[in-house]
C-alpha positions as CSV (number, residue, x, y, z in Angstrom):
1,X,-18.9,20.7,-18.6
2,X,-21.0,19.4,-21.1
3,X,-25.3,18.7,-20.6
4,X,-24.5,14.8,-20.9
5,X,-22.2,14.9,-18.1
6,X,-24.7,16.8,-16.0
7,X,-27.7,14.7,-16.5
8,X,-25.7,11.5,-15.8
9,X,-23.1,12.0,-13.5
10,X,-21.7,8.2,-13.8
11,X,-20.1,9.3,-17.4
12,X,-17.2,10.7,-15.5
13,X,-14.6,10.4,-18.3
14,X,-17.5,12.9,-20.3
15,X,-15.5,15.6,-17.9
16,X,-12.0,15.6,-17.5
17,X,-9.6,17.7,-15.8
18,X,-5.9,16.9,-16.5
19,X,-6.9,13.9,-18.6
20,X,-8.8,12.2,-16.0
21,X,-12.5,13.0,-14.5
22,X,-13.0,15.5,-12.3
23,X,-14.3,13.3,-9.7
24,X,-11.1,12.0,-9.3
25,X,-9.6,15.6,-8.6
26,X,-12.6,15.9,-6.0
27,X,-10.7,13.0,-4.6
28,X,-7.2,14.8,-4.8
29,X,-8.1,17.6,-2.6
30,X,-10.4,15.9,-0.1
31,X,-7.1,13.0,0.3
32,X,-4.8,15.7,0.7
33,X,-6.5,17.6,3.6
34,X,-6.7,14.4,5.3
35,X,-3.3,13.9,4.9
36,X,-2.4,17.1,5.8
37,X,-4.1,16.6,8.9
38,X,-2.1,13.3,9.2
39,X,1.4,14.3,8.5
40,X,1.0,17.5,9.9
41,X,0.5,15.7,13.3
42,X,2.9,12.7,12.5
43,X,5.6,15.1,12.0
44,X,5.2,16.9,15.7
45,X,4.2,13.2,17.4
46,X,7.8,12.4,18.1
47,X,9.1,16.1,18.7
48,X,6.9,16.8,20.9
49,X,7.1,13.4,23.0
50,X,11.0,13.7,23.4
51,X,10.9,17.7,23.9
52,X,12.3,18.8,27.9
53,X,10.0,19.3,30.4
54,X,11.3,23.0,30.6
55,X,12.2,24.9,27.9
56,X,10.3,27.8,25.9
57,X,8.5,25.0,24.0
58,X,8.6,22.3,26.7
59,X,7.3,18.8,25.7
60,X,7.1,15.4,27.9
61,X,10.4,14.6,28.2
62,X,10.1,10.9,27.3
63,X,13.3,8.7,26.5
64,X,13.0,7.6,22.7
65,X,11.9,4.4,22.8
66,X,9.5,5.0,24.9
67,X,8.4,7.7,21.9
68,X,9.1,5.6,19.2
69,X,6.8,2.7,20.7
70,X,3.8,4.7,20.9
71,X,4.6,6.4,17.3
72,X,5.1,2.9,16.0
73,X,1.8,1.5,17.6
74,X,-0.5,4.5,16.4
75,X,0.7,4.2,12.8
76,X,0.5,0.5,12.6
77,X,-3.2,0.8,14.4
78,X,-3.8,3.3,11.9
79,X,-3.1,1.4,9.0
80,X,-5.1,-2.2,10.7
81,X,-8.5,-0.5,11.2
82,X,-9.5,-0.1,7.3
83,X,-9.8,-3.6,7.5
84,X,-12.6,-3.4,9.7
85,X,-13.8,0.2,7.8
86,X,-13.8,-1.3,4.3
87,X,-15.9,-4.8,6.0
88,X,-17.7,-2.0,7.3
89,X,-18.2,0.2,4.2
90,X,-19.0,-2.8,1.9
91,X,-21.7,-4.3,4.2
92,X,-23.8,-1.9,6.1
93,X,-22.8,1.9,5.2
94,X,-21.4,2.6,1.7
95,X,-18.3,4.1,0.9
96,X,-19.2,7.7,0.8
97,X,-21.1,8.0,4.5
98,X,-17.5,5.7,5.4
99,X,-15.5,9.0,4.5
100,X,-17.7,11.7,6.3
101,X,-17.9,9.0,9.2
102,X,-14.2,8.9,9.0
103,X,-13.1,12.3,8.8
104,X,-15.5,13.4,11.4
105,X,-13.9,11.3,14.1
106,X,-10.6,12.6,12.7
107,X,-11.7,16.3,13.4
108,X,-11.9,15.1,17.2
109,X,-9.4,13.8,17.1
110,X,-7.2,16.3,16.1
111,X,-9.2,19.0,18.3
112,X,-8.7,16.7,21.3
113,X,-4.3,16.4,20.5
114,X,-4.6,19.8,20.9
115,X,-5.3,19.7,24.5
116,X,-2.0,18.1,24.8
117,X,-1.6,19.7,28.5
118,X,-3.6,17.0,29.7
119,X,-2.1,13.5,29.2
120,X,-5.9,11.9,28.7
121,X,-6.5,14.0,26.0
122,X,-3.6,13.1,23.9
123,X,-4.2,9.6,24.2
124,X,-8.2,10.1,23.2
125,X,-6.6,12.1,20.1
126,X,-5.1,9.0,19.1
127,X,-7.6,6.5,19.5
128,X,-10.0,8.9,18.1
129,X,-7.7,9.1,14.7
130,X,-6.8,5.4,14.4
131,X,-11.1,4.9,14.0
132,X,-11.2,7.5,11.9
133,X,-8.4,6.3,9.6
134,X,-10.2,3.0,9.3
135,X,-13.3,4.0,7.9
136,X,-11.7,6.8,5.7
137,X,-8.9,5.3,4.0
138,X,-9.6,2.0,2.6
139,X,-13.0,3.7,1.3
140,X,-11.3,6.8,-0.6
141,X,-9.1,4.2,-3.2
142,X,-12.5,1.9,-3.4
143,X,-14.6,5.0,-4.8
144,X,-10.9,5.4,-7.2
145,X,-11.9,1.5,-8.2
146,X,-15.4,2.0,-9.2
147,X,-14.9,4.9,-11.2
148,X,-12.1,3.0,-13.6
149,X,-14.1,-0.3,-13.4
150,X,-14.0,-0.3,-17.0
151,X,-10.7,1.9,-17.8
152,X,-8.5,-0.8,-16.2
153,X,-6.0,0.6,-18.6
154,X,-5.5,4.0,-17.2
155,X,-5.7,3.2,-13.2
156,X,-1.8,3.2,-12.7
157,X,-1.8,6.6,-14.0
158,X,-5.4,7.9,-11.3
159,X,-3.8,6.0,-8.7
160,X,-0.5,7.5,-9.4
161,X,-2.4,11.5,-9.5
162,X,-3.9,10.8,-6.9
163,X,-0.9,9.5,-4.6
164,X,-0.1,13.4,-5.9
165,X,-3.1,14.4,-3.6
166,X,-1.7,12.3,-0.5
167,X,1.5,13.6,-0.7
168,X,0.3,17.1,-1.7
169,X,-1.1,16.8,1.7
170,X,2.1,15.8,3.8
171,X,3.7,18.4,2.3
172,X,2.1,21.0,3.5
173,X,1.1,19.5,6.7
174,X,4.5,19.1,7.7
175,X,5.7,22.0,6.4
176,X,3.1,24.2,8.1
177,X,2.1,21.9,11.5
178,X,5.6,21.5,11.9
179,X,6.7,25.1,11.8
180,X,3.7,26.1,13.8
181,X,4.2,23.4,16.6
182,X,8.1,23.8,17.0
183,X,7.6,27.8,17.0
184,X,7.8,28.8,20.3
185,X,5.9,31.9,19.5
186,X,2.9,29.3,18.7
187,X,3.8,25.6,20.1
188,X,2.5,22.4,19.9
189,X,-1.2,22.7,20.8
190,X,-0.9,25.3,17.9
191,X,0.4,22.6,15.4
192,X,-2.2,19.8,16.6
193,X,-4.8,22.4,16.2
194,X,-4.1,23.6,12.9
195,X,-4.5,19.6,11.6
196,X,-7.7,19.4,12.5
197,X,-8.9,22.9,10.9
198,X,-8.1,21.3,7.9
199,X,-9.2,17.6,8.6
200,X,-13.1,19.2,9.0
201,X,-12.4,21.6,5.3
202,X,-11.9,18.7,3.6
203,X,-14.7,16.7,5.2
204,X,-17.4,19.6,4.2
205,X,-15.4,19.9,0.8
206,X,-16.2,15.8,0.0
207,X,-20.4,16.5,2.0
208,X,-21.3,18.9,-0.5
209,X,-19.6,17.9,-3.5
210,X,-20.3,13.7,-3.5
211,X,-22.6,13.6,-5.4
212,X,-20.0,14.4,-8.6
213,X,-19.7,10.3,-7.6
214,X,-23.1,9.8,-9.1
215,X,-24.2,6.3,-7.6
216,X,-21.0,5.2,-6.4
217,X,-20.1,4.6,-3.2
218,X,-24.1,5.6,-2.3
219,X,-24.8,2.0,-0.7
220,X,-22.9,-1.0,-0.2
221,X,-22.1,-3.8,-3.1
222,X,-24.4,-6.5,-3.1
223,X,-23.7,-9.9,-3.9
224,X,-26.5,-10.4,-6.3
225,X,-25.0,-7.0,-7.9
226,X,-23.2,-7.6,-11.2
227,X,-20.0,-7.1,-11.3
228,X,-18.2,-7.2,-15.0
229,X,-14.7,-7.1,-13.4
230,X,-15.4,-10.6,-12.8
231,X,-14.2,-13.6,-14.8
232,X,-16.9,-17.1,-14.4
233,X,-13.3,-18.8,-12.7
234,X,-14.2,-15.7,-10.4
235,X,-17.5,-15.9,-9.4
236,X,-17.7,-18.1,-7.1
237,X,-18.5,-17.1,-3.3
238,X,-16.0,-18.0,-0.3
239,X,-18.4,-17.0,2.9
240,X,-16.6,-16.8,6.1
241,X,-17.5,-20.0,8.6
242,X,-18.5,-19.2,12.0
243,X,-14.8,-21.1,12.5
244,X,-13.5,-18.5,10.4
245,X,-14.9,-15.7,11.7
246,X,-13.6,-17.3,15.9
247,X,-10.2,-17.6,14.3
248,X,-10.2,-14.0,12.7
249,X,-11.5,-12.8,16.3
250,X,-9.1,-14.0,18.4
251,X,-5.9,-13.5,16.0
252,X,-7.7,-9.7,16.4
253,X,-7.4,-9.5,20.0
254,X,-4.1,-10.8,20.4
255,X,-2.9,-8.6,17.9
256,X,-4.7,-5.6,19.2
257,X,-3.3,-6.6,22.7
258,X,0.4,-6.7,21.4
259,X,0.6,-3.4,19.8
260,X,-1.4,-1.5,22.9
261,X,0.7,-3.2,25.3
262,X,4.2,-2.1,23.7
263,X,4.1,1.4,24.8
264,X,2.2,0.6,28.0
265,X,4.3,-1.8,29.0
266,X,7.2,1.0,28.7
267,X,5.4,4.0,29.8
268,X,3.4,2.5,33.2
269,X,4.2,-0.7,35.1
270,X,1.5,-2.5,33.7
271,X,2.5,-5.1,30.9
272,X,-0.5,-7.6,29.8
273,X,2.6,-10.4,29.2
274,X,4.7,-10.1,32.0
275,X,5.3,-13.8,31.6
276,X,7.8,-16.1,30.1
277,X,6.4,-19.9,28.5
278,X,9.6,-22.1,27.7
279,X,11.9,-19.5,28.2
280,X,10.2,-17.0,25.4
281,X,8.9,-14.2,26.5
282,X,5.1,-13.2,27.1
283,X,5.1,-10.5,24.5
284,X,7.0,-12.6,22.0
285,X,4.9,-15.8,22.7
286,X,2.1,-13.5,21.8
287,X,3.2,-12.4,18.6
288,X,4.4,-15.8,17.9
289,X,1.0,-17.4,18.7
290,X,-0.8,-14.5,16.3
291,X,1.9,-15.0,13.6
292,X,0.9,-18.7,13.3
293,X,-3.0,-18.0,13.5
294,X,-2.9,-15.8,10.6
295,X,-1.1,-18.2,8.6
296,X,-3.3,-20.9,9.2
297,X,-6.2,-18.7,8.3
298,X,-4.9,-17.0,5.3
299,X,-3.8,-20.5,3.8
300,X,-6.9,-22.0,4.8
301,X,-8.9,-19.3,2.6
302,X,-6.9,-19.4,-0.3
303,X,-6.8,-22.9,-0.9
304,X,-11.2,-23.0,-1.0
305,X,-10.8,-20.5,-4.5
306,X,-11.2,-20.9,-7.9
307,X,-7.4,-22.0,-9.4
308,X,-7.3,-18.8,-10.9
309,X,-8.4,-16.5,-8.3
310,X,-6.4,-18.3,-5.6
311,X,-3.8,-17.5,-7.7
312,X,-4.3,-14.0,-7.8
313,X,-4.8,-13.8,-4.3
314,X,-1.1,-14.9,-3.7
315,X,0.4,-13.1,-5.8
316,X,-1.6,-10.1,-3.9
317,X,0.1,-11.4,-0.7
318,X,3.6,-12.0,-1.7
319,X,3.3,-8.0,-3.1
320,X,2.1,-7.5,0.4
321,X,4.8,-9.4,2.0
322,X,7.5,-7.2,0.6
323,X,5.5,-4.2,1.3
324,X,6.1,-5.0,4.5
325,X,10.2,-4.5,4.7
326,X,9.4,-1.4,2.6
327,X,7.6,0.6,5.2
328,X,9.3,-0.8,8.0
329,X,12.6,0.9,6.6
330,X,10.2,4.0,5.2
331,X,8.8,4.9,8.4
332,X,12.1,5.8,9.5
333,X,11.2,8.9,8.8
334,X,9.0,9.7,11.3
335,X,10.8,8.3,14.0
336,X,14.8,7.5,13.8
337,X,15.0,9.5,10.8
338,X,13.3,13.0,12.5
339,X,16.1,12.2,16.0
340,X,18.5,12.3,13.4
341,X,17.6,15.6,11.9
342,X,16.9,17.0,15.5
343,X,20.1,15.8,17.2
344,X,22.6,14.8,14.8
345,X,22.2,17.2,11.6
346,X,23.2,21.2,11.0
347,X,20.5,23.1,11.1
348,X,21.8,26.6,12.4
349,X,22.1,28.7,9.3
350,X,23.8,32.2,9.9
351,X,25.0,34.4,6.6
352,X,25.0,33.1,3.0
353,X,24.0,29.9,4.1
354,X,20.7,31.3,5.7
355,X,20.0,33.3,2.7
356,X,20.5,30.1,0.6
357,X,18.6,28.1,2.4
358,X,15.7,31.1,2.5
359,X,15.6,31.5,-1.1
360,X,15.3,27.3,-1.4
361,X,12.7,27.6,1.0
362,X,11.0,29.9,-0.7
363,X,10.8,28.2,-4.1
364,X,9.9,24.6,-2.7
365,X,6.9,26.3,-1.0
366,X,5.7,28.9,-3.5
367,X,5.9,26.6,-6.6
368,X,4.1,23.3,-5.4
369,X,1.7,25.4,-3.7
370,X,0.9,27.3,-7.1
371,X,0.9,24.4,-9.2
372,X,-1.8,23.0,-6.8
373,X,-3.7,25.9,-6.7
374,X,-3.5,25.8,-10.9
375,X,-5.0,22.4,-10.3
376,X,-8.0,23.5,-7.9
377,X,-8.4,26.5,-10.7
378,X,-9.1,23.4,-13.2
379,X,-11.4,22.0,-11.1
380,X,-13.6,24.8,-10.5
381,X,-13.6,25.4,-14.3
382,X,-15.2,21.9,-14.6
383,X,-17.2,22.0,-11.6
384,X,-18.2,25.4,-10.0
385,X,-21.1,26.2,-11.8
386,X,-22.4,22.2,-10.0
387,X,-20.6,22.4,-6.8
388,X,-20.2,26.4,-5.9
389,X,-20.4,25.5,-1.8
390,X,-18.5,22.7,-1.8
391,X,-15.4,24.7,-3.9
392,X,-15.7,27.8,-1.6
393,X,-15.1,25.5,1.3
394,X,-12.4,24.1,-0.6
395,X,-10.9,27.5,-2.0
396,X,-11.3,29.1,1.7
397,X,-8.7,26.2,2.8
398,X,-6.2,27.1,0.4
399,X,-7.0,30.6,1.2
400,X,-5.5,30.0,4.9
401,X,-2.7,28.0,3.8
402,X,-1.3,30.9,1.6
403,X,-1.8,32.9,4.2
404,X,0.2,30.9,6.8
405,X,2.8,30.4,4.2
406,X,3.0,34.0,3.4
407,X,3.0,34.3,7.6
408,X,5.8,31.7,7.7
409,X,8.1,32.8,5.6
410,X,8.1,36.2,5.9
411,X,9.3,35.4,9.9
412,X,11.8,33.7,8.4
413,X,13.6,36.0,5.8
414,X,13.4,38.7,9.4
415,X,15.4,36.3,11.8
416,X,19.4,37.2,11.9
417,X,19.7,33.4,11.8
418,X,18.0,30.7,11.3
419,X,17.4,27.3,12.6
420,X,15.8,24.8,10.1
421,X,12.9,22.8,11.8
422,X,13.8,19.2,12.4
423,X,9.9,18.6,10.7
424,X,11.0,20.1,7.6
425,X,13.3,17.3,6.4
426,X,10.6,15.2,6.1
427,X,8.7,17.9,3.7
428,X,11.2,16.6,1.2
429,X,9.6,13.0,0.7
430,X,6.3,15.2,-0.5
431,X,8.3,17.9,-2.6
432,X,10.1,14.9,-4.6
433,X,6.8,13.0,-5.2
434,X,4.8,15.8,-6.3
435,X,7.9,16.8,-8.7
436,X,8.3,13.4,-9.8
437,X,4.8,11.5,-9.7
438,X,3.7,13.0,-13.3
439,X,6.7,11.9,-14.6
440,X,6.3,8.5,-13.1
441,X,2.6,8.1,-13.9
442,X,3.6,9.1,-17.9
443,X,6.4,5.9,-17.8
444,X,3.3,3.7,-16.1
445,X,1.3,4.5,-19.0
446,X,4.2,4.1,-22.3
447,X,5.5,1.3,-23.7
448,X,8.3,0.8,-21.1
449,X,6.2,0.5,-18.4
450,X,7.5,-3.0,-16.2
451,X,6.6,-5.5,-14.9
452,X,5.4,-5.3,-11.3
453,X,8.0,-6.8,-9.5
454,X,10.6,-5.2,-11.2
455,X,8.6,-1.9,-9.8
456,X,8.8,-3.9,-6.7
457,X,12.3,-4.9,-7.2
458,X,13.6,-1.3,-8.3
459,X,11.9,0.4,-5.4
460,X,13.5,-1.4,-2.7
461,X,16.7,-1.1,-4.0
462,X,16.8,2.8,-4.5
463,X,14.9,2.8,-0.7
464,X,18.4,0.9,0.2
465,X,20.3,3.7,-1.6
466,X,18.7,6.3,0.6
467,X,20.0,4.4,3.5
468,X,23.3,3.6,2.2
469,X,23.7,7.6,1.8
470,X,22.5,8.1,5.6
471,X,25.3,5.4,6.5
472,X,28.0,7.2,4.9
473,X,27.1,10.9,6.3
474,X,26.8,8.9,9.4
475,X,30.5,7.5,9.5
476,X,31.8,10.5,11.1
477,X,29.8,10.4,14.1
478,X,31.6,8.4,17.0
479,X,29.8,5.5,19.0
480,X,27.8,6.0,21.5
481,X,27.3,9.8,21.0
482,X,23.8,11.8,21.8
483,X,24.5,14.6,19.5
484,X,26.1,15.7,16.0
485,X,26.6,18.2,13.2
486,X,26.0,16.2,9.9
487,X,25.8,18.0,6.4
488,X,22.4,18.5,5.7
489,X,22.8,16.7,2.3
490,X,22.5,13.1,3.6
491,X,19.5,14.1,4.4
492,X,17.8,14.8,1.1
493,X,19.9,12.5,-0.6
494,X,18.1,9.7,1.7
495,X,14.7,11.3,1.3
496,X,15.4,11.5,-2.4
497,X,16.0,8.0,-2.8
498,X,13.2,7.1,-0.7
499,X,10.5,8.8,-3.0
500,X,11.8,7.2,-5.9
501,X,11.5,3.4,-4.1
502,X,8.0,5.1,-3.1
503,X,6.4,5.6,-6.4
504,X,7.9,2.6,-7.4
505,X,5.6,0.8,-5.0
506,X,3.0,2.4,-3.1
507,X,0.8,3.9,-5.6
508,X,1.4,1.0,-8.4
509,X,0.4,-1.9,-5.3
510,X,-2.9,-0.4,-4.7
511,X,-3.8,-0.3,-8.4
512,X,-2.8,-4.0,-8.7
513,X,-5.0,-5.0,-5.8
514,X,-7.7,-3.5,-7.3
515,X,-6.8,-5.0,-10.2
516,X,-6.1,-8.8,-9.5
517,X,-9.3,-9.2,-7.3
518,X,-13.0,-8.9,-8.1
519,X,-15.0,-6.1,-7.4
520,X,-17.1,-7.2,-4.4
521,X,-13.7,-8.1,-2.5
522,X,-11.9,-4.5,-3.2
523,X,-12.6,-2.9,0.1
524,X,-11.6,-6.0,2.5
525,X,-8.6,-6.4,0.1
526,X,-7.7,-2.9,0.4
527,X,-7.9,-3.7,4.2
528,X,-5.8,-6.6,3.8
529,X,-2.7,-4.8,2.3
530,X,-3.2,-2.1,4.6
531,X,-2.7,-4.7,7.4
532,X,0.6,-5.7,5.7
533,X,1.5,-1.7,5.9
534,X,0.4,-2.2,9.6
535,X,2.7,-4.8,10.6
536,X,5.3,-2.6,8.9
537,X,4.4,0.4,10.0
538,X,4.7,-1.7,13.5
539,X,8.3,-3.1,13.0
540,X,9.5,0.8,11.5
541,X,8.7,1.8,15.3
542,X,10.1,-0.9,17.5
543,X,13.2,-1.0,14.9
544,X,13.6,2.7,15.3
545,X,13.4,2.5,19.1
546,X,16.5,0.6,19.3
547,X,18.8,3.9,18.0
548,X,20.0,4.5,21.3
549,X,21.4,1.0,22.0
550,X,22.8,0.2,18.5
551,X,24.5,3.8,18.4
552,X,26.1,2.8,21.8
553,X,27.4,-0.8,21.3
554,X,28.0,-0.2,17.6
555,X,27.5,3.1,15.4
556,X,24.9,5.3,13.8
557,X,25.9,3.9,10.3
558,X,25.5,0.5,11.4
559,X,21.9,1.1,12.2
560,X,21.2,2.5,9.0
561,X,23.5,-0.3,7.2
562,X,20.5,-2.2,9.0
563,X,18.0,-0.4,6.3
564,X,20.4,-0.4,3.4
565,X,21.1,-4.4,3.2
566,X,17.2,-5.9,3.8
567,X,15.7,-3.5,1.1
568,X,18.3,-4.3,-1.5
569,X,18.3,-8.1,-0.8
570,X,14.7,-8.1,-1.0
571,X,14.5,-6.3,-4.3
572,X,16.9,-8.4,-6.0
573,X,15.0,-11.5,-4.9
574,X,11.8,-10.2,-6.4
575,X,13.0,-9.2,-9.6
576,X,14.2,-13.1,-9.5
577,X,10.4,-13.7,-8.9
578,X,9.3,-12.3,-12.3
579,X,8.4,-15.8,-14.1
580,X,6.6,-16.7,-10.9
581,X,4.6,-13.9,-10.2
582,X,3.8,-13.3,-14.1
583,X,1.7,-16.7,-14.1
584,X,0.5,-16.1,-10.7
585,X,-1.3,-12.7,-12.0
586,X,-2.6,-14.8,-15.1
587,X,-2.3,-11.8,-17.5
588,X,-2.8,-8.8,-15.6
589,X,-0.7,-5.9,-16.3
């Protein structure tokens, strides 16, 4: 690192690492404990929910809709509070005490899942992680923002690295969590545990090395601020009327009532909508009722912009809208997608195939791990001499994960045979990103690089793929039954599939929100697409708790015929969209 870089630490791209500023890669590692912590739990939610009662490894038994509810309502929760976290972030706290803030109440929560003896305890985890999530997440890709402010030409490729970080992250939370938690030598509390070890090493990691941020992210954006992502069409202020603000409210609680009350409503007698109004149903009235509240609003707002920011603003919404169908199939993967690998796919492995699959194992744990370790090595070349507490705290965490890996697979290579952890599947999403992202982020950044609803278009339809390929391994499995013995293959044929539609999408939408509004509206924007993740997120969970009664009055390939169709229907309509959309962004690329 050069003297200018020191003295003023806002010249990040004075110091790169990889091509991009290190500050970036301070963002890479804190992200991927956080999504360790995340994915590691995600990945035992489900398991652990459906497990017997008795058994070496009991769980609580619960019938799978009952599971899936409560999986679908924590993730969709956990993607609606960073609306309220980035609001929060922008106006009173910054974005930088919104992280520590937010990774804190993770930490607890975490700590307190791992009490899961005590039915209390496991519901506080949850709660405690949804807050958490809101003030971290949204807060993370605004800092991204700020720093590329005025390299709007290389954010599709941070974003991009840095969706390498996330998925980093699930990789090895799943992959260690999970083995930990279905281990009967270890168990569940175990696997909780172990996510919130890491959750509170990558919350000291980001205290003692933010200030690699220089001023960002040190207070919150004021309006009187200047902000040169702004065009004069764009200047204008829109502030919320107290009629806004009542409409926002209630469209909040009638929202927040709806998701609670799903699993309640199955797990206790209690249902907050045990009504029916014209012959609809109370829950359904609800939703309806909400539905048409935030359409009112959203319209409402749009239409008091500038011409060219409102028109930015839609095209930010109708990206959002088909973000929507994409996690609602993608999330899959925790739910219906991890029964499916637990019930209905081959996972004993004696002989050759166990020695196989050990050697695979092996290499898809060994080699990402060491190419992110090559990356934390860059990093502390560029950084140590700075930051020397902040990267022990961050080298001590990946000196724990090698040695739980080490641990792991060791066990493994001594059993006479083995049985693959239904968690591991879902490792396979992470392993294909961070083998592909690079690749991706290089094509983002060359001449060939499309449109963005052709990236939108293209991703849905290899997400349908992956489905198509579940449908097919699924044929041979007759109606109605409760267990299987599927080839493995279907399996990371889907997943594979499903990463590409995933780079296709994820990381590229949150650089074009960043990049189609103006500066002082990132964070609530960020919050509004993670809403539309929400209502998918939502949808994946009360779609996937409906296995068990399509299997039985149809088949298992029908259900995921359900995912193949929407997604590639969907795509093909957007890439139709391409005129549209292209005016709508008024240049932006």
């Amino acid at each position: 690192m050069n003297a200018q870089s020191l003295d003023n630490p806002n010249n990040f791209f004075e110091s790169k690492v990889l091509g991009h500023p290190a500050g970036l890669f301070v963002l890479f590692f804190t992200e991927m404990w956080e999504r360790f912590s995340y994915y590691g739990m995600r990945a035992l939610l489900v398991l652990f929910l459906t497990s017997s009662i008795i058994g070496d490894n009991p769980g609580w038994g619960w019938p799978r809709a009952h599971a899936l509810a409560i999986y679908g309502s924590y993730t969709g929760l956990a993607y609606l509070t960073p609306i309220l976290g980035g609001y929060i972030a922008d106006k009173i706290i910054g974005y930088r005490w919104a992280v520590l803030v937010g990774a804190l109440i993770m930490t607890l929560g975490h700590l307190s899942m791992a009490m899961e003896f005590h039915h209390a305890f496991m519901y506080l985890g949850l709660g405690l992680l949804v807050i958490g999530n809101g003030f971290f997440k949204p807060n993370m890709t605004s800092i991204i923002a700020q720093m590329y402010k005025k390299h709007q030409e290389k954010k599709d490729g941070a974003y991009t690295i840095f969706y390498m970080g996330v998925n980093a992250g699930a990789f090895l939370g799943m992959l260690l969590c999970g083995y930990i938690g279905e281990n009967p030598n270890w168990g569940w509390s175990y696997g909780f545990g172990l996510a919130g070890v890491f959750m509170f090493i990558g919350m000291l990691q980001f205290y003692f090395t933010q200030n690699i941020f220089g001023n960002i992210g040190l207070k919150p954006i004021k309006d009187k601020e200047e902000d040169f992502s702004e065009t004069p069409e764009e200047s204008t202020r829109n502030p919320f009327s107290s009629f806004d603000l009542g409409i926002i409210g209630l469209l909040s609680v009638i929202g927040l009532a709806w998701i609670i009350n799903d699993p309640v409503s199955k797990i206790t007698s209690f249902n907050l909508f045990n009504f029916k109004i014209g012959g609809v149903e109370g829950s359904n009235f609800a939703i309806l009722i909400a539905l048409a509240l935030f359409i009112f609003i959203l319209i409402k707002r749009i239409a008091q912009y500038t011409p060219v920011l409102r028109d930015k603003m839609i095209a930010v919404i109708i990206l959002a809208f088909i973000t929507i169908f994409f996690w609602a199939s993608f999330e899959q993967a925790g739910g219906s997608m991890t029964i499916f690998a637990k019930d209905y796919t081959q996972r004993i492995l004696t002989g050759d195939s166990k020695i196989i699959f050990n050697v695979v194992n092996t290499l898809i744990t060994i080699v990402p791990l060491a190419i992110i370790s090559y990356v934390l090595m860059r990093l502390f070349a560029k950084t140590f001499g700075k930051y020397a507490l902040g990267n022990i705290i961050l080298a001590s965490g990946f000196v724990i994960i090698w040695v739980i890996v080490i641990y792991m697979l060791k066990q493994q290579y001594a059993e006479v045979k083995s049985e693959v952890p239904a968690t591991w599947f879902g490792i396979l999403n992470s392993l294909f990103i961070i083998s592909c992202a690079p690749i991706v982020s290089k094509l983002w950044e060359s001449k060939y690089n499309p449109s963005a609803t052709f990236k939108n278009g293209f991703g849905m339809i290899l997400l349908g793929i992956g489905f198509a390929a579940l449908a097919y391994g699924a044929s041979s499995i007759p109606q109605g039954a409760a267990v299987a013995s599927v080839s493995m293959v279907w399996l990371v044929l889907a997943y594979f599939f499903h990463t590409l539609g995933e780079l296709f999408i994820s990381p590229v939408g949150l650089s074009y929100v960043s990049k189609l509004v103006p500066g002082r509206m990132i964070a609530i924007m960020f919050g509004i697409w993670y809403l539309a993740i929400a209502i998918g997120n939502k949808i994946a969970g009360t779609m996937g708790g409906m296995i068990d009664e399509i299997t039985s009055k149809y088949s298992m390939s029908t259900f995921f015929l359900i995912f193949t169709f929407i997604p590639v229907g969907l795509g093909l309509i957007i890439m139709m969209l391409t005129p549209v959309l292209k005016k709508l962004m008024h240049g932006v690329k």
